[in-house]
mmCIF file of N, CA and C in Angstrom:
data_model
loop_
_atom_site.group_PDB
_atom_site.id
_atom_site.type_symbol
_atom_site.label_atom_id
_atom_site.label_comp_id
_atom_site.label_asym_id
_atom_site.label_seq_id
_atom_site.Cartn_x
_atom_site.Cartn_y
_atom_site.Cartn_z
ATOM 1 N N MET A 136 0.069 -25.882 -17.388
ATOM 2 C CA MET A 136 -0.844 -24.919 -16.836
ATOM 3 C C MET A 136 -0.219 -24.332 -15.563
ATOM 4 N N SER A 137 -0.188 -23.035 -15.473
ATOM 5 C CA SER A 137 0.409 -22.392 -14.305
ATOM 6 C C SER A 137 -0.540 -22.471 -13.112
ATOM 7 N N GLU A 138 0.029 -22.321 -11.936
ATOM 8 C CA GLU A 138 -0.778 -22.338 -10.714
ATOM 9 C C GLU A 138 -1.796 -21.201 -10.721
ATOM 10 N N LEU A 139 -1.394 -20.059 -11.240
ATOM 11 C CA LEU A 139 -2.290 -18.905 -11.275
ATOM 12 C C LEU A 139 -3.512 -19.167 -12.148
ATOM 13 N N SER A 140 -3.316 -19.863 -13.248
ATOM 14 C CA SER A 140 -4.443 -20.124 -14.146
ATOM 15 C C SER A 140 -5.454 -21.094 -13.532
ATOM 16 N N LYS A 141 -5.052 -21.828 -12.510
ATOM 17 C CA LYS A 141 -5.958 -22.759 -11.837
ATOM 18 C C LYS A 141 -6.881 -22.057 -10.838
ATOM 19 N N LEU A 142 -6.550 -20.816 -10.494
ATOM 20 C CA LEU A 142 -7.334 -20.093 -9.497
ATOM 21 C C LEU A 142 -8.593 -19.493 -10.109
ATOM 22 N N SER A 143 -9.617 -19.385 -9.293
ATOM 23 C CA SER A 143 -10.842 -18.705 -9.724
ATOM 24 C C SER A 143 -10.571 -17.204 -9.766
ATOM 25 N N PRO A 144 -11.414 -16.436 -10.438
ATOM 26 C CA PRO A 144 -11.229 -14.978 -10.436
ATOM 27 C C PRO A 144 -11.178 -14.398 -9.015
ATOM 28 N N LYS A 145 -12.021 -14.906 -8.130
ATOM 29 C CA LYS A 145 -12.032 -14.421 -6.744
ATOM 30 C C LYS A 145 -10.704 -14.726 -6.054
ATOM 31 N N GLU A 146 -10.189 -15.940 -6.246
ATOM 32 C CA GLU A 146 -8.915 -16.318 -5.635
ATOM 33 C C GLU A 146 -7.765 -15.478 -6.192
ATOM 34 N N LYS A 147 -7.812 -15.169 -7.482
ATOM 35 C CA LYS A 147 -6.787 -14.305 -8.082
ATOM 36 C C LYS A 147 -6.831 -12.917 -7.458
ATOM 37 N N ALA A 148 -8.027 -12.374 -7.280
ATOM 38 C CA ALA A 148 -8.167 -11.045 -6.677
ATOM 39 C C ALA A 148 -7.659 -11.055 -5.240
ATOM 40 N N GLN A 149 -7.995 -12.085 -4.478
ATOM 41 C CA GLN A 149 -7.538 -12.178 -3.094
ATOM 42 C C GLN A 149 -6.022 -12.299 -3.022
ATOM 43 N N THR A 150 -5.437 -13.066 -3.933
ATOM 44 C CA THR A 150 -3.978 -13.205 -3.983
ATOM 45 C C THR A 150 -3.327 -11.864 -4.301
ATOM 46 N N GLY A 151 -3.898 -11.136 -5.259
ATOM 47 C CA GLY A 151 -3.374 -9.815 -5.602
ATOM 48 C C GLY A 151 -3.432 -8.860 -4.426
ATOM 49 N N MET A 152 -4.527 -8.908 -3.674
ATOM 50 C CA MET A 152 -4.664 -8.021 -2.518
ATOM 51 C C MET A 152 -3.622 -8.349 -1.460
ATOM 52 N N ILE A 153 -3.385 -9.637 -1.243
ATOM 53 C CA ILE A 153 -2.371 -10.047 -0.274
ATOM 54 C C ILE A 153 -0.994 -9.566 -0.719
ATOM 55 N N LEU A 154 -0.693 -9.699 -2.007
ATOM 56 C CA LEU A 154 0.611 -9.269 -2.521
ATOM 57 C C LEU A 154 0.802 -7.761 -2.389
ATOM 58 N N ILE A 155 -0.236 -6.977 -2.687
ATOM 59 C CA ILE A 155 -0.130 -5.518 -2.559
ATOM 60 C C ILE A 155 0.087 -5.137 -1.101
ATOM 61 N N LYS A 156 -0.679 -5.729 -0.205
ATOM 62 C CA LYS A 156 -0.547 -5.411 1.218
ATOM 63 C C LYS A 156 0.845 -5.796 1.725
ATOM 64 N N THR A 157 1.354 -6.942 1.285
ATOM 65 C CA THR A 157 2.693 -7.381 1.674
ATOM 66 C C THR A 157 3.750 -6.415 1.145
ATOM 67 N N ALA A 158 3.603 -5.987 -0.107
ATOM 68 C CA ALA A 158 4.563 -5.046 -0.702
ATOM 69 C C ALA A 158 4.561 -3.718 0.049
ATOM 70 N N ILE A 159 3.389 -3.231 0.430
ATOM 71 C CA ILE A 159 3.307 -1.983 1.199
ATOM 72 C C ILE A 159 4.038 -2.147 2.522
ATOM 73 N N GLY A 160 3.815 -3.270 3.192
ATOM 74 C CA GLY A 160 4.503 -3.533 4.453
ATOM 75 C C GLY A 160 6.012 -3.555 4.294
ATOM 76 N N GLU A 161 6.492 -4.139 3.196
ATOM 77 C CA GLU A 161 7.933 -4.191 2.941
ATOM 78 C C GLU A 161 8.504 -2.803 2.674
ATOM 79 N N ILE A 162 7.785 -1.991 1.918
ATOM 80 C CA ILE A 162 8.247 -0.623 1.643
ATOM 81 C C ILE A 162 8.345 0.168 2.938
ATOM 82 N N LEU A 163 7.330 0.050 3.784
ATOM 83 C CA LEU A 163 7.349 0.764 5.058
ATOM 84 C C LEU A 163 8.459 0.241 5.966
ATOM 85 N N ALA A 164 8.691 -1.069 5.956
ATOM 86 C CA ALA A 164 9.750 -1.649 6.778
ATOM 87 C C ALA A 164 11.130 -1.192 6.301
ATOM 88 N N GLU A 165 11.321 -1.102 4.985
ATOM 89 C CA GLU A 165 12.599 -0.639 4.435
ATOM 90 C C GLU A 165 12.866 0.820 4.784
ATOM 91 N N ASN A 166 11.827 1.566 5.037
ATOM 92 C CA ASN A 166 11.942 2.991 5.363
ATOM 93 C C ASN A 166 11.494 3.245 6.796
ATOM 94 N N LYS A 167 11.831 2.324 7.693
ATOM 95 C CA LYS A 167 11.292 2.359 9.049
ATOM 96 C C LYS A 167 11.714 3.580 9.858
ATOM 97 N N ASP A 168 12.742 4.267 9.440
ATOM 98 C CA ASP A 168 13.213 5.423 10.199
ATOM 99 C C ASP A 168 12.686 6.749 9.669
ATOM 100 N N ARG A 169 11.725 6.703 8.749
ATOM 101 C CA ARG A 169 11.198 7.959 8.207
ATOM 102 C C ARG A 169 9.722 7.823 7.858
ATOM 103 N N TRP A 170 9.075 8.965 7.810
ATOM 104 C CA TRP A 170 7.670 9.032 7.424
ATOM 105 C C TRP A 170 7.585 9.050 5.903
ATOM 106 N N LEU A 171 6.606 8.342 5.351
ATOM 107 C CA LEU A 171 6.397 8.324 3.907
ATOM 108 C C LEU A 171 5.005 8.842 3.581
ATOM 109 N N GLY A 172 4.910 9.588 2.490
ATOM 110 C CA GLY A 172 3.612 10.020 2.002
ATOM 111 C C GLY A 172 2.979 8.930 1.154
ATOM 112 N N ARG A 173 1.662 8.992 1.020
ATOM 113 C CA ARG A 173 0.958 7.997 0.200
ATOM 114 C C ARG A 173 1.509 7.966 -1.222
ATOM 115 N N ASN A 174 1.798 9.135 -1.782
ATOM 116 C CA ASN A 174 2.314 9.183 -3.152
ATOM 117 C C ASN A 174 3.661 8.477 -3.258
ATOM 118 N N GLN A 175 4.501 8.624 -2.226
ATOM 119 C CA GLN A 175 5.797 7.955 -2.243
ATOM 120 C C GLN A 175 5.625 6.438 -2.236
ATOM 121 N N ILE A 176 4.671 5.966 -1.452
ATOM 122 C CA ILE A 176 4.420 4.528 -1.391
ATOM 123 C C ILE A 176 3.864 4.038 -2.721
ATOM 124 N N GLU A 177 2.906 4.773 -3.268
ATOM 125 C CA GLU A 177 2.337 4.389 -4.566
ATOM 126 C C GLU A 177 3.407 4.416 -5.655
ATOM 127 N N GLU A 178 4.306 5.391 -5.595
ATOM 128 C CA GLU A 178 5.387 5.465 -6.579
ATOM 129 C C GLU A 178 6.321 4.265 -6.439
ATOM 130 N N SER A 179 6.627 3.876 -5.201
ATOM 131 C CA SER A 179 7.478 2.706 -4.973
ATOM 132 C C SER A 179 6.843 1.432 -5.513
ATOM 133 N N LEU A 180 5.515 1.388 -5.514
ATOM 134 C CA LEU A 180 4.788 0.236 -6.052
ATOM 135 C C LEU A 180 4.619 0.320 -7.567
ATOM 136 N N GLY A 181 5.045 1.438 -8.163
ATOM 137 C CA GLY A 181 4.883 1.632 -9.596
ATOM 138 C C GLY A 181 3.475 2.035 -9.980
ATOM 139 N N LEU A 182 2.732 2.626 -9.033
ATOM 140 C CA LEU A 182 1.333 2.982 -9.272
ATOM 141 C C LEU A 182 1.106 4.474 -9.407
ATOM 142 N N TRP A 183 2.161 5.257 -9.396
ATOM 143 C CA TRP A 183 2.016 6.713 -9.403
ATOM 144 C C TRP A 183 2.698 7.277 -10.634
ATOM 145 N N SER A 184 2.097 8.260 -11.229
ATOM 146 C CA SER A 184 2.738 8.979 -12.328
ATOM 147 C C SER A 184 2.414 10.449 -12.163
ATOM 148 N N GLU A 185 2.927 11.266 -13.053
ATOM 149 C CA GLU A 185 2.631 12.698 -12.972
ATOM 150 C C GLU A 185 1.143 12.970 -13.177
ATOM 151 N N TYR A 186 0.418 11.973 -13.643
ATOM 152 C CA TYR A 186 -1.022 12.128 -13.874
ATOM 153 C C TYR A 186 -1.862 11.677 -12.688
ATOM 154 N N GLY A 187 -1.227 11.193 -11.644
ATOM 155 C CA GLY A 187 -1.961 10.716 -10.474
ATOM 156 C C GLY A 187 -1.882 9.207 -10.363
ATOM 157 N N SER A 188 -2.601 8.673 -9.424
ATOM 158 C CA SER A 188 -2.471 7.250 -9.137
ATOM 159 C C SER A 188 -3.549 6.390 -9.782
ATOM 160 N N GLY A 189 -4.708 6.924 -10.040
ATOM 161 C CA GLY A 189 -5.760 6.143 -10.686
ATOM 162 C C GLY A 189 -6.279 5.013 -9.822
ATOM 163 N N THR A 190 -6.839 4.014 -10.468
ATOM 164 C CA THR A 190 -7.499 2.911 -9.764
ATOM 165 C C THR A 190 -6.540 2.121 -8.894
ATOM 166 N N TYR A 191 -5.355 1.797 -9.410
ATOM 167 C CA TYR A 191 -4.424 0.992 -8.632
ATOM 168 C C TYR A 191 -3.954 1.740 -7.396
ATOM 169 N N GLY A 192 -3.740 3.025 -7.527
ATOM 170 C CA GLY A 192 -3.364 3.835 -6.371
ATOM 171 C C GLY A 192 -4.472 3.873 -5.341
ATOM 172 N N ALA A 193 -5.713 3.897 -5.800
ATOM 173 C CA ALA A 193 -6.851 3.873 -4.877
ATOM 174 C C ALA A 193 -6.876 2.560 -4.103
ATOM 175 N N VAL A 194 -6.549 1.470 -4.775
ATOM 176 C CA VAL A 194 -6.481 0.173 -4.104
ATOM 177 C C VAL A 194 -5.366 0.188 -3.062
ATOM 178 N N ALA A 195 -4.203 0.721 -3.424
ATOM 179 C CA ALA A 195 -3.094 0.813 -2.472
ATOM 180 C C ALA A 195 -3.491 1.671 -1.279
ATOM 181 N N SER A 196 -4.177 2.777 -1.520
ATOM 182 C CA SER A 196 -4.626 3.641 -0.428
ATOM 183 C C SER A 196 -5.592 2.908 0.493
ATOM 184 N N MET A 197 -6.437 2.074 -0.084
ATOM 185 C CA MET A 197 -7.371 1.288 0.721
ATOM 186 C C MET A 197 -6.598 0.376 1.675
ATOM 187 N N PHE A 198 -5.534 -0.249 1.184
ATOM 188 C CA PHE A 198 -4.743 -1.123 2.039
ATOM 189 C C PHE A 198 -3.974 -0.329 3.087
ATOM 190 N N LEU A 199 -3.500 0.850 2.733
ATOM 191 C CA LEU A 199 -2.837 1.696 3.720
ATOM 192 C C LEU A 199 -3.804 2.046 4.837
ATOM 193 N N ASP A 200 -5.033 2.383 4.483
ATOM 194 C CA ASP A 200 -6.050 2.679 5.495
ATOM 195 C C ASP A 200 -6.283 1.470 6.399
ATOM 196 N N GLU A 201 -6.294 0.289 5.801
ATOM 197 C CA GLU A 201 -6.486 -0.941 6.572
ATOM 198 C C GLU A 201 -5.328 -1.168 7.540
ATOM 199 N N LEU A 202 -4.100 -0.928 7.091
ATOM 200 C CA LEU A 202 -2.935 -1.081 7.959
ATOM 201 C C LEU A 202 -2.972 -0.089 9.114
ATOM 202 N N VAL A 203 -3.461 1.123 8.857
ATOM 203 C CA VAL A 203 -3.593 2.119 9.922
ATOM 204 C C VAL A 203 -4.610 1.626 10.949
ATOM 205 N N LYS A 204 -5.736 1.117 10.486
ATOM 206 C CA LYS A 204 -6.771 0.609 11.396
ATOM 207 C C LYS A 204 -6.263 -0.562 12.229
ATOM 208 N N GLU A 205 -5.431 -1.410 11.633
ATOM 209 C CA GLU A 205 -4.891 -2.572 12.341
ATOM 210 C C GLU A 205 -3.809 -2.177 13.341
ATOM 211 N N GLY A 206 -3.321 -0.948 13.260
ATOM 212 C CA GLY A 206 -2.300 -0.480 14.191
ATOM 213 C C GLY A 206 -0.879 -0.744 13.746
ATOM 214 N N ASP A 207 -0.691 -1.312 12.549
ATOM 215 C CA ASP A 207 0.656 -1.580 12.045
ATOM 216 C C ASP A 207 1.323 -0.326 11.501
ATOM 217 N N VAL A 208 0.510 0.671 11.170
ATOM 218 C CA VAL A 208 1.007 1.909 10.586
ATOM 219 C C VAL A 208 0.361 3.082 11.311
ATOM 220 N N VAL A 209 1.168 4.090 11.600
ATOM 221 C CA VAL A 209 0.670 5.309 12.225
ATOM 222 C C VAL A 209 0.578 6.379 11.146
ATOM 223 N N ALA A 210 -0.517 7.113 11.137
ATOM 224 C CA ALA A 210 -0.702 8.190 10.159
ATOM 225 C C ALA A 210 -0.763 9.518 10.884
ATOM 226 N N ARG A 211 -0.194 10.535 10.280
ATOM 227 C CA ARG A 211 -0.353 11.897 10.791
ATOM 228 C C ARG A 211 -0.700 12.776 9.606
ATOM 229 N N ARG A 212 -1.463 13.794 9.856
ATOM 230 C CA ARG A 212 -1.925 14.668 8.775
ATOM 231 C C ARG A 212 -1.349 16.063 8.989
ATOM 232 N N ASP A 213 -0.734 16.597 7.938
ATOM 233 C CA ASP A 213 -0.234 17.968 7.964
ATOM 234 C C ASP A 213 -1.398 18.938 7.819
ATOM 235 N N PRO A 214 -1.200 20.198 8.214
ATOM 236 C CA PRO A 214 -2.272 21.197 8.059
ATOM 237 C C PRO A 214 -2.766 21.339 6.618
ATOM 238 N N ASP A 215 -1.893 21.060 5.645
ATOM 239 C CA ASP A 215 -2.315 21.180 4.242
ATOM 240 C C ASP A 215 -3.071 19.942 3.748
ATOM 241 N N GLY A 216 -3.278 18.967 4.621
ATOM 242 C CA GLY A 216 -4.063 17.792 4.264
ATOM 243 C C GLY A 216 -3.263 16.579 3.840
ATOM 244 N N ARG A 217 -1.947 16.731 3.672
ATOM 245 C CA ARG A 217 -1.130 15.577 3.277
ATOM 246 C C ARG A 217 -1.033 14.588 4.434
ATOM 247 N N THR A 218 -1.109 13.315 4.109
ATOM 248 C CA THR A 218 -0.992 12.264 5.115
ATOM 249 C C THR A 218 0.383 11.626 5.003
ATOM 250 N N TRP A 219 1.015 11.404 6.159
ATOM 251 C CA TRP A 219 2.311 10.745 6.215
ATOM 252 C C TRP A 219 2.155 9.474 7.034
ATOM 253 N N LEU A 220 2.865 8.427 6.641
ATOM 254 C CA LEU A 220 2.703 7.129 7.282
ATOM 255 C C LEU A 220 4.031 6.612 7.805
ATOM 256 N N TYR A 221 3.948 5.854 8.896
ATOM 257 C CA TYR A 221 5.130 5.319 9.553
ATOM 258 C C TYR A 221 4.794 3.917 10.048
ATOM 259 N N ARG A 222 5.664 2.979 9.824
ATOM 260 C CA ARG A 222 5.428 1.580 10.237
ATOM 261 C C ARG A 222 5.754 1.414 11.716
ATOM 262 N N THR A 223 4.817 0.852 12.485
ATOM 263 C CA THR A 223 5.040 0.634 13.910
ATOM 264 C C THR A 223 5.481 -0.782 14.209
ATOM 265 N N ALA A 224 5.094 -1.738 13.372
ATOM 266 C CA ALA A 224 5.444 -3.141 13.589
ATOM 267 C C ALA A 224 6.187 -3.663 12.368
ATOM 268 N N VAL A 225 7.163 -4.507 12.626
ATOM 269 C CA VAL A 225 7.929 -5.084 11.516
ATOM 270 C C VAL A 225 7.774 -6.580 11.520
#
Protein backbone atom coordinates (compact mmCIF):
# COMPACT_ATOMS: atom_id res chain seq x y z
CA MET A 1 0.00 0.00 0.00
CA SER A 2 1.46 3.36 -0.98
CA GLU A 3 1.75 6.25 1.44
CA LEU A 4 -0.65 8.26 -0.69
CA SER A 5 -3.36 5.63 -0.44
CA LYS A 6 -3.19 5.86 3.36
CA LEU A 7 -4.18 9.53 3.31
CA SER A 8 -7.74 10.75 3.70
CA PRO A 9 -9.27 12.69 0.79
CA LYS A 10 -8.72 15.93 2.74
CA GLU A 11 -5.05 15.09 3.37
CA LYS A 12 -4.58 14.27 -0.33
CA ALA A 13 -6.08 17.62 -1.32
CA GLN A 14 -3.87 19.48 1.17
CA THR A 15 -0.79 17.65 -0.10
CA GLY A 16 -1.70 18.55 -3.69
CA MET A 17 -2.12 22.21 -2.75
CA ILE A 18 1.28 22.25 -1.06
CA LEU A 19 2.89 20.65 -4.12
CA ILE A 20 1.29 23.16 -6.53
CA LYS A 21 2.33 26.12 -4.37
CA THR A 22 5.88 24.72 -4.10
CA ALA A 23 6.07 24.20 -7.88
CA ILE A 24 4.92 27.78 -8.51
CA GLY A 25 7.60 29.04 -6.14
CA GLU A 26 10.25 27.01 -7.97
CA ILE A 27 9.16 28.30 -11.38
CA LEU A 28 9.31 31.88 -10.14
CA ALA A 29 12.70 31.27 -8.50
CA GLU A 30 14.10 29.77 -11.72
CA ASN A 31 12.98 32.91 -13.55
CA LYS A 32 13.96 35.35 -10.81
CA ASP A 33 15.35 37.93 -13.22
CA ARG A 34 12.17 38.36 -15.27
CA TRP A 35 8.47 38.97 -14.94
CA LEU A 36 6.17 36.06 -15.80
CA GLY A 37 2.54 36.12 -16.85
CA ARG A 38 -0.01 33.84 -15.23
CA ASN A 39 -0.37 31.91 -18.49
CA GLN A 40 3.38 31.30 -18.62
CA ILE A 41 3.32 29.91 -15.09
CA GLU A 42 0.29 27.74 -15.82
CA GLU A 43 1.98 26.50 -19.00
CA SER A 44 5.13 25.62 -17.04
CA LEU A 45 2.93 23.59 -14.69
CA GLY A 46 1.33 21.83 -17.66
CA LEU A 47 -2.05 23.44 -16.93
CA TRP A 48 -2.41 25.67 -19.98
CA SER A 49 -3.43 24.85 -23.52
CA GLU A 50 -4.69 26.79 -26.50
CA TYR A 51 -8.15 26.26 -25.00
CA GLY A 52 -7.34 28.02 -21.73
CA SER A 53 -6.44 26.85 -18.29
CA GLY A 54 -9.69 25.43 -16.92
CA THR A 55 -10.09 24.27 -13.34
CA TYR A 56 -6.45 23.44 -12.67
CA GLY A 57 -5.34 26.83 -13.94
CA ALA A 58 -7.89 28.46 -11.66
CA VAL A 59 -6.35 26.59 -8.73
CA ALA A 60 -2.87 27.75 -9.76
CA SER A 61 -4.16 31.33 -10.03
CA MET A 62 -5.59 31.05 -6.53
CA PHE A 63 -2.15 30.10 -5.21
CA LEU A 64 -0.50 32.92 -7.15
CA ASP A 65 -2.94 35.33 -5.50
CA GLU A 66 -2.02 33.85 -2.12
CA LEU A 67 1.70 34.30 -2.80
CA VAL A 68 1.08 37.94 -3.75
CA LYS A 69 -0.82 38.51 -0.50
CA GLU A 70 1.99 36.89 1.50
CA GLY A 71 4.49 39.27 -0.12
CA ASP A 72 6.58 36.53 -1.77
CA VAL A 73 5.48 37.65 -5.22
CA VAL A 74 4.97 41.13 -6.64
CA ALA A 75 2.25 41.65 -9.24
CA ARG A 76 1.89 44.47 -11.72
CA ARG A 77 -0.96 44.98 -14.14
CA ASP A 78 -0.57 46.28 -17.68
CA PRO A 79 -3.15 48.73 -19.08
CA ASP A 80 -4.63 45.87 -21.12
CA GLY A 81 -5.35 43.93 -17.92
CA ARG A 82 -2.57 41.35 -18.12
CA THR A 83 -0.93 40.55 -14.80
CA TRP A 84 2.81 39.93 -14.53
CA LEU A 85 4.45 38.33 -11.51
CA TYR A 86 7.93 38.51 -10.02
CA ARG A 87 9.37 36.56 -7.08
CA THR A 88 10.66 38.75 -4.24
CA ALA A 89 11.82 36.00 -1.87
CA VAL A 90 13.73 32.84 -2.66
